Amino acid sequence: MNKKNNIPFKTPKGYFNSFEERLMDKLSQPESTFPEESAFKVPDNYFETFNDRLQNKLETETKVIPLFSYRKIFAIAASIAAIAIIALGYNWDSSQELSFNDLANTDIEAYFENNDFELSPYEIAEVLPVTDTEFSDFLSSPIESDNLLDYLNENVSDFDELNFYENE
């Protein structure tokens, strides 16, 4: 679309050139440009009966609409109560005591690794019952003899400690 066609307001040519002269001519004329008969006319006896009409309007009862309805207040209170009941009901059965069986093995291992009890493997082995230990766990991966000899060379200073039957 052309912008010239979109402008609905047009002024005649030379309108603003002679505008000031025309305005001064109209202002200097003594006759009024307002129509005297239809403009600013008050009906007959308007001010005499004004107080009576105003009192009649004030006496009629108007409908009062409250800003806060009771339905909204009750709905909010009910929703808060429902949330509180759900929260209390959800935690109602949480009073069960935890037992040792509830702990995961990884948690127990992490506890022993992070806390130093200064216990030797022999002391720990004395406390653990033999019935709970499964030897198949130890034998699931074969131990190579080179690894076993390296371990014994590094960790055992006296080979007589390994001879369990000699002490008996």
C-alpha positions in Angstrom: 0.0 0.0 0.0 1.0 3.5 -0.7 1.6 5.7 2.4 0.0 8.7 0.7 -3.3 6.8 0.4 -3.3 5.8 4.1 -3.6 9.4 5.4 -7.3 10.3 5.8 -6.7 13.9 6.9 -6.0 16.5 4.2 -5.9 20.3 4.4 -6.6 22.6 1.5 -3.6 24.1 -0.3 -2.4 27.3 1.3 -4.5 26.7 4.4 -1.7 27.5 6.9 -0.4 30.5 4.9 -3.6 32.5 5.6 -4.5 30.8 8.9 -3.3 33.5 11.2 -5.1 36.3 9.3 -8.4 34.4 9.4 -8.1 33.6 13.1 -7.5 37.3 14.0 -10.5 38.3 11.8 -12.8 35.9 13.7 -11.5 37.0 17.1 -11.9 40.7 16.3 -15.6 40.2 15.4 -18.0 41.2 18.2 -20.7 38.6 17.5 -20.3 35.2 19.3 -19.7 32.1 17.3 -21.5 29.9 19.9 -25.2 29.2 19.2 -27.2 31.0 21.9 -30.3 28.9 21.8 -29.0 25.3 22.0 -25.7 25.6 23.9 -25.4 25.6 27.7 -29.1 25.8 28.4 -30.5 24.5 31.7 -34.0 23.1 31.9 -36.7 25.1 33.7 -36.8 24.7 37.5 -33.7 22.5 37.4 -32.0 23.9 40.5 -35.3 24.2 42.5 -36.0 20.5 42.3 -32.3 19.4 42.4 -32.4 18.5 46.2 -35.5 16.4 45.9 -34.2 14.4 43.0 -30.8 13.9 44.8 -32.6 12.6 48.0 -34.7 10.2 45.9 -31.5 8.7 44.3 -29.8 8.4 47.7 -32.7 6.6 49.3 -32.7 3.7 46.8 -30.7 0.8 48.1 -27.6 -0.2 46.1 -26.2 -3.6 45.8 -23.0 -4.1 47.8 -20.5 -6.4 46.3 -17.8 -7.5 48.9 -14.2 -7.5 47.9 -13.4 -10.8 49.6 -16.1 -13.4 49.3 -16.5 -16.0 52.0 -16.3 -18.8 49.3 -12.7 -17.8 48.4 -11.7 -17.7 52.1 -13.3 -21.2 52.7 -11.6 -22.6 49.6 -8.2 -21.3 50.7 -8.7 -22.7 54.2 -9.8 -26.0 52.9 -6.8 -26.3 50.6 -4.4 -25.5 53.4 -6.0 -28.1 55.7 -5.9 -30.7 52.9 -2.2 -30.1 52.4 -1.5 -30.3 56.1 -3.5 -33.6 56.4 -1.6 -35.1 53.4 1.7 -34.0 54.9 1.0 -35.5 58.3 -0.5 -38.7 56.8 2.5 -39.2 54.6 4.9 -39.1 57.5 2.6 -41.0 59.8 4.3 -44.4 59.4 7.8 -43.1 59.3 8.4 -44.0 63.0 9.8 -47.5 62.2 13.2 -48.1 63.7 16.0 -48.9 61.3 17.9 -52.1 61.9 21.3 -53.3 60.9 19.8 -55.3 58.0 18.5 -52.0 56.4 22.0 -50.7 55.8 23.5 -51.4 52.4 26.8 -53.2 52.2 28.4 -50.2 50.5 27.4 -48.0 53.4 29.1 -50.3 55.9 32.2 -50.6 53.8 32.4 -46.8 53.4 32.0 -46.4 57.2 34.9 -48.8 57.9 37.1 -47.2 55.3 36.5 -43.6 56.6 36.9 -44.5 60.3 40.1 -45.8 61.6 39.5 -48.4 64.4 43.0 -49.7 64.6 41.8 -53.2 64.2 43.9 -55.9 62.5 42.3 -58.2 59.9 42.7 -61.0 62.5 40.6 -59.1 65.1 37.9 -58.4 62.5 37.9 -62.0 61.5 37.5 -63.1 65.1 34.3 -61.0 65.4 32.7 -62.1 62.1 30.9 -65.5 62.3 32.2 -68.1 59.9 28.7 -69.1 58.8 28.0 -65.8 57.1 31.2 -65.9 55.1 31.0 -67.7 51.8 34.3 -69.0 50.6 33.0 -69.1 47.1 33.2 -65.3 47.1 37.0 -65.6 47.6 37.5 -68.4 45.1 35.4 -66.9 42.3 38.5 -65.4 40.6 41.6 -67.5 40.6 44.6 -66.1 42.3 47.8 -66.3 40.2 50.8 -67.6 42.0 53.0 -64.6 41.0 50.5 -62.2 42.5 50.4 -64.2 45.7 54.2 -64.4 46.0 54.5 -60.6 45.4 51.8 -60.0 48.1 53.6 -62.2 50.6 57.0 -60.6 49.9 55.6 -57.1 50.5 53.4 -57.8 53.6 55.0 -60.6 55.6 58.3 -60.0 57.2 58.6 -63.3 58.9 57.6 -66.4 57.0 57.3 -68.3 60.3 54.0 -66.4 60.9 52.5 -68.3 57.9 53.1 -71.6 59.4 50.0 -72.1 61.5 50.5 -75.7 62.2 53.9 -75.4 63.7 52.7 -73.3 66.6 50.2 -75.9 67.8 
